[in-house]
Amino acid sequence: MFFKALQEDISAFMARDPAAHSRAEVLICYPGLHALMVYRMSHWLWGKDWRLLGRIVSQVAKFVTGIEIHPGAEIGRRFVIDHGNGVVIGETSIIGDDVTVYQGVTLGGIAPAVDSESQKHQKRHPTLEDGSIIGSGAQVLGPVVVGKGARVGANAVVTRDVPPGVTVVGIPARVVMPRDRKKAKEFVAYGTLTEDSPDPVIRYIETLRGQVHVLAGRIGELEAKLETCGQGPENGSFDGDREDEPTEIASGGKS
Ligand SMILES: CC(C)(COP(=O)(O)OP(=O)(O)OC[C@H]1O[C@@H](n2cnc3c(N)ncnc32)[C@H](O)[C@@H]1OP(=O)(O)O)[C@@H](O)C(=O)NCCC(=O)NCCS
C-alpha cells in the first residue's frame, strides 16, 4: 500500500516537473516527496489519536525539508509540492487529487470565531479541489474553496472562493483568465498555457464568463445578507449607501 502510493507520487513528480529526469532523482532529491512521505505517516498517527507523536514526526519533516504539513490535514493522491521550501499546510486544509503547489505557499487559517477554543472546532483552512495549481508564494487564507482545475498565480493572496477552472492573480486575488473545460483536465507546468491555448478573443470571453460567475455568487451572498437583515429584494428596495466588503476576486480581469 505504502509502496504503491510512493510509486504513484514519484510518477506525479516526473509528470509535472520538467526538471525531473529520473525516478531515482525524484526519490532522493525532492523535499516535496519526502515531506509527503512523512506526512502520510504523521497523518496515520493522528488518525490513531497519537496526536503528539504525529506532531513530533511532522516537525522533524519540517526541520529537514522546510515544508510544514499539519498531520490533521487531508491530502488526496498524486499531490506534488515542487521545490517546497516555506510551504505551510494548516490543520483543517483539505487537498484533492492531482493538486500542485510551489514553494512559499501558505494554506493558512482565518476563523470567524473570536475565542480560540471555538476556533479549534472550525474549519479554518482552505480546500483545494482536484487538479488545482497554486503558484509560488501564494497565500490562500481561511476556509475558502479553490475550485477544480483553478490556478492561483504566484504571490496572489486569496481570501474568497475561486470558481473551478479560472485563474486568479494579485492582491487581493482577481480573476484574469478561466481555463476552458478541456484545459482544466490537463496539467501545464507552472500553470502557464501554451501556444495551443484558445485565441485571445476566446480567452477574453472566457474571462468575462468567469467574472460573471463570480459576480453572480457575490450577488447571491449579498442578497442572503440583506434577507438576514430583513432588507431582501422581496422586503423592499436596496436603499442606503452600504459599503460592502471589497470584491477582490470579482473586480479584476483583463482590460
Ligand atoms: C497565473 C498564471 C498561472 C497565469 O499563466 P497564463 O495563463 O499563462 O497567463 P498569462 O501569462 O497570459 O497572464 C494573464 C494575465 O495575468 C497577469 N499575471 C500572470 N501571472 C501573474 C501573477 N503571478 N501576478 C500578477 N499578475 C499575473 C499577466 O501579466 C497577464 O496580465 P495582462 O493580461 O494584463 O497582460 C502564471 O502566470 C503563474 O503565476 N503561475 C505560477 C508559476 C509558478 O509559481 N512558478 C514557480 C515555478 S518554480
CSV table of C-alpha atoms and ligand atoms in Angstrom, one decimal:
chain,number,residue,atom,x,y,z
A,1,MET,CA,0.0,0.0,0.0
A,2,PHE,CA,2.7,2.5,1.1
A,3,PHE,CA,4.9,1.5,-1.8
A,4,LYS,CA,2.1,1.7,-4.3
A,5,ALA,CA,1.3,5.3,-3.1
A,6,LEU,CA,5.0,6.1,-3.3
A,7,GLN,CA,5.3,4.9,-6.9
A,8,GLU,CA,2.3,7.0,-7.8
A,9,ASP,CA,3.7,10.0,-6.1
A,10,ILE,CA,7.0,9.7,-7.9
A,11,SER,CA,5.2,9.4,-11.2
A,12,ALA,CA,3.3,12.6,-10.4
A,13,PHE,CA,6.5,14.5,-9.8
A,14,MET,CA,8.0,13.1,-13.0
A,15,ALA,CA,5.0,14.1,-15.0
A,16,ARG,CA,4.7,17.6,-13.5
A,17,ASP,CA,8.3,18.8,-13.1
A,18,PRO,CA,10.2,19.2,-16.4
A,19,ALA,CA,13.4,19.2,-14.4
A,20,ALA,CA,12.8,15.7,-13.1
A,21,HIS,CA,15.0,13.3,-15.2
A,22,SER,CA,14.7,10.0,-13.3
A,23,ARG,CA,12.7,8.3,-10.6
A,24,ALA,CA,15.8,7.9,-8.5
A,25,GLU,CA,16.4,11.6,-8.7
A,26,VAL,CA,12.9,12.3,-7.5
A,27,LEU,CA,13.2,9.8,-4.7
A,28,ILE,CA,16.5,11.2,-3.5
A,29,CYS,CA,16.4,14.9,-4.3
A,30,TYR,CA,12.8,16.1,-3.9
A,31,PRO,CA,12.0,17.5,-0.5
A,32,GLY,CA,8.3,17.8,-1.5
A,33,LEU,CA,8.2,14.0,-1.9
A,34,HIS,CA,10.0,13.4,1.4
A,35,ALA,CA,7.6,15.8,3.2
A,36,LEU,CA,4.6,13.9,1.6
A,37,MET,CA,6.0,10.5,2.7
A,38,VAL,CA,6.4,11.7,6.3
A,39,TYR,CA,3.0,13.4,6.2
A,40,ARG,CA,1.4,10.1,5.3
A,41,MET,CA,3.0,8.6,8.4
A,42,SER,CA,2.1,11.5,10.7
A,43,HIS,CA,-1.5,11.6,9.4
A,44,TRP,CA,-1.8,7.9,10.2
A,45,LEU,CA,-0.6,8.5,13.7
A,46,TRP,CA,-3.0,11.5,14.0
A,47,GLY,CA,-5.9,9.3,12.9
A,48,LYS,CA,-5.0,6.7,15.6
A,49,ASP,CA,-5.2,9.5,18.1
A,50,TRP,CA,-1.4,9.5,18.7
A,51,ARG,CA,-1.5,13.3,18.1
A,52,LEU,CA,1.6,14.4,19.9
A,53,LEU,CA,3.6,11.7,18.2
A,54,GLY,CA,2.1,12.8,14.8
A,55,ARG,CA,3.1,16.4,15.6
A,56,ILE,CA,6.6,15.4,16.5
A,57,VAL,CA,7.0,13.4,13.3
A,58,SER,CA,5.7,16.3,11.2
A,59,GLN,CA,8.0,18.8,13.0
A,60,VAL,CA,11.0,16.6,12.2
A,61,ALA,CA,9.9,16.7,8.5
A,62,LYS,CA,9.6,20.5,8.7
A,63,PHE,CA,13.2,20.7,10.1
A,64,VAL,CA,14.6,18.5,7.3
A,65,THR,CA,12.5,19.7,4.3
A,66,GLY,CA,11.4,23.3,5.2
A,67,ILE,CA,7.8,22.1,4.5
A,68,GLU,CA,5.3,22.1,7.3
A,69,ILE,CA,2.2,19.9,6.8
A,70,HIS,CA,0.0,19.5,9.8
A,71,PRO,CA,-0.8,15.8,10.4
A,72,GLY,CA,-4.5,16.7,10.6
A,73,ALA,CA,-4.7,18.0,7.0
A,74,GLU,CA,-6.4,15.7,4.5
A,75,ILE,CA,-4.4,15.2,1.3
A,76,GLY,CA,-5.5,13.2,-1.8
A,77,ARG,CA,-3.5,11.3,-4.3
A,78,ARG,CA,-0.7,12.5,-6.5
A,79,PHE,CA,0.0,15.7,-4.6
A,80,VAL,CA,3.1,17.5,-5.8
A,81,ILE,CA,4.9,20.1,-3.8
A,82,ASP,CA,7.6,21.4,-6.2
A,83,HIS,CA,10.8,22.9,-4.5
A,84,GLY,CA,8.8,23.2,-1.4
A,85,ASN,CA,10.7,25.5,0.9
A,86,GLY,CA,8.4,27.6,3.1
A,87,VAL,CA,5.2,25.7,2.3
A,88,VAL,CA,2.8,25.6,5.2
A,89,ILE,CA,-0.4,23.5,5.2
A,90,GLY,CA,-2.7,24.1,8.1
A,91,GLU,CA,-4.6,21.6,10.2
A,92,THR,CA,-8.0,21.7,8.6
A,93,SER,CA,-6.8,22.0,5.0
A,94,ILE,CA,-8.3,19.6,2.5
A,95,ILE,CA,-6.5,18.8,-0.7
A,96,GLY,CA,-8.0,16.8,-3.5
A,97,ASP,CA,-6.2,14.6,-6.1
A,98,ASP,CA,-3.6,15.9,-8.6
A,99,VAL,CA,-3.0,19.2,-6.9
A,100,THR,CA,0.3,21.1,-7.3
A,101,VAL,CA,1.7,23.7,-5.1
A,102,TYR,CA,5.0,25.5,-5.4
A,103,GLN,CA,7.4,26.9,-2.8
A,104,GLY,CA,6.3,29.5,-0.3
A,105,VAL,CA,2.6,28.6,-0.5
A,106,THR,CA,0.6,29.0,2.7
A,107,LEU,CA,-2.8,27.3,3.2
A,108,GLY,CA,-3.4,29.4,6.3
A,109,GLY,CA,-6.2,29.9,8.8
A,110,ILE,CA,-8.7,32.6,9.3
A,111,ALA,CA,-11.5,31.9,11.6
A,112,PRO,CA,-14.6,34.0,12.3
A,113,ALA,CA,-15.0,32.8,15.9
A,114,VAL,CA,-13.4,35.1,18.5
A,115,ASP,CA,-12.2,32.7,21.1
A,116,SER,CA,-9.5,30.2,20.3
A,117,GLU,CA,-11.4,27.3,21.9
A,118,SER,CA,-14.3,27.5,19.4
A,119,GLN,CA,-11.8,28.1,16.6
A,120,LYS,CA,-10.3,24.7,17.4
A,121,HIS,CA,-13.5,23.1,16.2
A,122,GLN,CA,-14.0,25.1,13.0
A,123,LYS,CA,-12.7,24.6,9.5
A,124,ARG,CA,-10.1,27.4,9.4
A,125,HIS,CA,-8.0,26.4,6.3
A,126,PRO,CA,-8.6,26.2,2.6
A,127,THR,CA,-9.9,23.3,0.4
A,128,LEU,CA,-8.1,22.8,-2.8
A,129,GLU,CA,-10.1,20.8,-5.3
A,130,ASP,CA,-8.8,18.3,-7.8
A,131,GLY,CA,-6.2,19.5,-10.3
A,132,SER,CA,-5.8,23.0,-8.9
A,133,ILE,CA,-2.4,24.7,-9.1
A,134,ILE,CA,-1.1,27.2,-6.5
A,135,GLY,CA,1.8,29.3,-7.7
A,136,SER,CA,4.9,30.1,-5.7
A,137,GLY,CA,4.4,32.4,-2.7
A,138,ALA,CA,0.6,32.4,-2.9
A,139,GLN,CA,-1.3,32.8,0.3
A,140,VAL,CA,-4.7,31.1,0.4
A,141,LEU,CA,-6.3,32.1,3.7
A,142,GLY,CA,-9.4,30.9,5.5
A,143,PRO,CA,-11.9,28.1,4.8
A,144,VAL,CA,-12.2,29.1,1.1
A,145,VAL,CA,-12.5,26.6,-1.8
A,146,VAL,CA,-10.2,26.7,-4.8
A,147,GLY,CA,-12.3,25.0,-7.4
A,148,LYS,CA,-11.4,22.1,-9.6
A,149,GLY,CA,-8.6,22.9,-12.1
A,150,ALA,CA,-8.3,26.5,-10.9
A,151,ARG,CA,-4.9,28.3,-11.0
A,152,VAL,CA,-3.7,30.7,-8.4
A,153,GLY,CA,-0.9,32.9,-9.7
A,154,ALA,CA,2.5,33.4,-8.0
A,155,ASN,CA,2.3,35.7,-4.9
A,156,ALA,CA,-1.5,36.0,-5.0
A,157,VAL,CA,-3.5,36.4,-1.8
A,158,VAL,CA,-6.8,34.5,-1.9
A,159,THR,CA,-9.4,35.1,0.7
A,160,ARG,CA,-12.5,34.2,-1.3
A,161,ASP,CA,-13.7,31.1,-3.1
A,162,VAL,CA,-12.1,30.6,-6.5
A,163,PRO,CA,-14.5,29.1,-9.1
A,164,PRO,CA,-13.5,26.0,-10.9
A,165,GLY,CA,-11.3,26.4,-13.9
A,166,VAL,CA,-10.4,30.1,-13.5
A,167,THR,CA,-7.1,31.8,-13.0
A,168,VAL,CA,-6.7,34.4,-10.2
A,169,VAL,CA,-3.7,36.7,-9.6
A,170,GLY,CA,-2.8,39.6,-7.5
A,171,ILE,CA,-3.6,41.0,-4.1
A,172,PRO,CA,-6.4,40.7,-3.4
A,173,ALA,CA,-6.8,37.9,-6.0
A,174,ARG,CA,-8.9,38.6,-9.0
A,175,VAL,CA,-9.9,36.5,-12.0
A,176,VAL,CA,-7.8,37.1,-15.1
A,177,MET,CA,-8.5,34.1,-17.3
A,178,PRO,CA,-10.6,31.0,-16.8
A,179,ARG,CA,-9.4,27.7,-18.3
A,180,ASP,CA,-11.8,26.0,-20.7
A,181,ARG,CA,-13.0,22.6,-19.6
A,182,LYS,CA,-10.6,20.7,-21.8
A,183,LYS,CA,-7.6,22.6,-20.5
A,184,ALA,CA,-8.7,22.2,-16.9
A,185,LYS,CA,-8.2,18.5,-17.3
A,186,GLU,CA,-4.6,18.8,-18.3
A,187,PHE,CA,-1.6,19.8,-16.3
A,188,VAL,CA,0.7,22.5,-17.7
A,189,ALA,CA,3.9,23.0,-15.8
A,190,TYR,CA,3.9,26.3,-13.8
A,191,GLY,CA,0.2,26.7,-14.7
A,192,THR,CA,1.1,28.7,-17.9
A,193,LEU,CA,-0.9,28.0,-21.0
A,194,THR,CA,0.8,27.0,-24.3
A,195,GLU,CA,0.6,28.2,-27.9
A,196,ASP,CA,-2.4,25.9,-28.5
A,197,SER,CA,-4.4,27.8,-25.9
A,198,PRO,CA,-7.6,29.5,-27.2
A,199,ASP,CA,-7.1,32.6,-29.2
A,200,PRO,CA,-7.2,36.0,-27.3
A,201,VAL,CA,-10.8,36.7,-28.2
A,202,ILE,CA,-12.0,33.4,-26.8
A,203,ARG,CA,-9.7,33.9,-23.7
A,204,TYR,CA,-11.3,37.3,-23.2
A,205,ILE,CA,-14.8,35.9,-23.4
A,206,GLU,CA,-13.8,33.1,-21.0
A,207,THR,CA,-12.5,35.7,-18.7
A,208,LEU,CA,-15.8,37.6,-18.8
A,209,ARG,CA,-17.7,34.4,-18.2
A,210,GLY,CA,-15.6,33.7,-15.2
A,211,GLN,CA,-16.2,37.1,-13.8
A,212,VAL,CA,-20.0,36.8,-14.4
A,213,HIS,CA,-19.9,33.5,-12.5
A,214,VAL,CA,-18.1,35.2,-9.6
A,215,LEU,CA,-20.3,38.3,-9.6
A,216,ALA,CA,-23.4,36.1,-9.6
A,217,GLY,CA,-22.0,34.3,-6.5
A,218,ARG,CA,-21.4,37.7,-4.8
A,219,ILE,CA,-24.9,39.0,-5.6
A,220,GLY,CA,-26.3,35.8,-4.1
A,221,GLU,CA,-24.2,36.3,-0.9
A,222,LEU,CA,-25.3,40.0,-0.7
A,223,GLU,CA,-29.0,39.1,-1.2
A,224,ALA,CA,-28.7,36.5,1.5
A,225,LYS,CA,-27.1,39.0,3.9
A,226,LEU,CA,-29.9,41.6,3.1
A,227,GLU,CA,-32.5,39.0,3.7
A,228,THR,CA,-31.0,38.2,7.1
A,229,CYS,CA,-31.2,42.0,7.9
A,230,GLY,CA,-34.9,42.0,6.7
A,231,GLN,CA,-34.0,44.1,3.7
A,232,GLY,CA,-34.1,41.5,0.9
A,233,PRO,CA,-35.5,42.3,-2.5
A,234,GLU,CA,-38.8,40.9,-1.5
A,235,ASN,CA,-38.9,43.2,1.5
A,236,GLY,CA,-38.3,46.4,-0.2
A,237,SER,CA,-35.6,48.2,-2.3
A,238,PHE,CA,-31.9,48.3,-1.7
A,239,ASP,CA,-31.7,51.8,-0.2
A,240,GLY,CA,-28.9,53.4,1.7
A,241,ASP,CA,-25.3,53.8,1.0
A,242,ARG,CA,-23.8,50.5,2.0
A,243,GLU,CA,-20.1,49.9,2.0
A,244,ASP,CA,-19.7,46.3,1.0
A,245,GLU,CA,-16.6,44.3,1.6
A,246,PRO,CA,-14.1,44.5,-1.2
A,247,THR,CA,-15.0,42.3,-4.1
A,248,GLU,CA,-11.5,41.3,-4.8
A,249,ILE,CA,-12.0,38.1,-6.9
A,250,ALA,CA,-14.8,39.7,-8.8
A,251,SER,CA,-13.3,43.0,-9.5
A,252,GLY,CA,-10.4,42.2,-11.8
A,253,GLY,CA,-9.8,40.9,-15.2
A,254,LYS,CA,-8.1,41.8,-18.4
A,255,SER,CA,-8.8,45.1,-19.9
B,1,LIG,C1,-1.2,32.9,-13.0
B,1,LIG,C2,-0.5,32.0,-14.1
B,1,LIG,C3,-0.9,30.6,-13.9
B,1,LIG,C4,-1.1,32.6,-15.4
B,1,LIG,O1,-0.5,32.0,-16.5
B,1,LIG,P1,-1.1,32.2,-18.0
B,1,LIG,O2,-2.3,31.5,-18.1
B,1,LIG,O3,0.0,31.8,-19.0
B,1,LIG,O4,-1.4,33.7,-18.0
B,1,LIG,P2,-0.7,35.0,-18.7
B,1,LIG,O5,0.8,34.9,-18.6
B,1,LIG,O6,-1.3,35.1,-20.1
B,1,LIG,O7,-1.2,36.2,-17.8
B,1,LIG,C5,-2.5,36.6,-17.8
B,1,LIG,C6,-2.5,38.0,-17.1
B,1,LIG,O8,-2.2,37.8,-15.8
B,1,LIG,C7,-1.0,38.5,-15.4
B,1,LIG,N1,-0.3,37.7,-14.5
B,1,LIG,C8,0.1,36.4,-14.7
B,1,LIG,N2,0.7,35.9,-13.6
B,1,LIG,C9,0.6,36.9,-12.6
B,1,LIG,C10,0.9,36.9,-11.3
B,1,LIG,N3,1.5,35.9,-10.7
B,1,LIG,N4,0.7,38.0,-10.6
B,1,LIG,C11,0.0,39.1,-11.2
B,1,LIG,N5,-0.3,39.1,-12.5
B,1,LIG,C12,-0.1,38.0,-13.2
B,1,LIG,C13,-0.3,38.7,-16.7
B,1,LIG,O9,0.5,39.8,-16.6
B,1,LIG,C14,-1.4,38.9,-17.7
B,1,LIG,O10,-2.0,40.2,-17.5
B,1,LIG,P3,-2.4,41.1,-18.8
B,1,LIG,O11,-3.4,40.3,-19.5
B,1,LIG,O12,-2.8,42.4,-18.2
B,1,LIG,O13,-1.1,41.2,-19.6
B,1,LIG,C15,1.0,32.1,-14.1
B,1,LIG,O14,1.4,33.4,-14.5
B,1,LIG,C16,1.6,31.9,-12.7
B,1,LIG,O15,1.7,32.7,-11.8
B,1,LIG,N6,2.0,30.5,-12.5
B,1,LIG,C17,2.7,30.1,-11.3
B,1,LIG,C18,4.1,29.8,-11.7
B,1,LIG,C19,5.0,29.5,-10.5
B,1,LIG,O16,4.6,29.6,-9.4
B,1,LIG,N7,6.2,29.0,-10.9
B,1,LIG,C20,7.1,28.7,-9.9
B,1,LIG,C21,8.0,27.6,-10.5
B,1,LIG,S1,9.4,27.4,-9.5
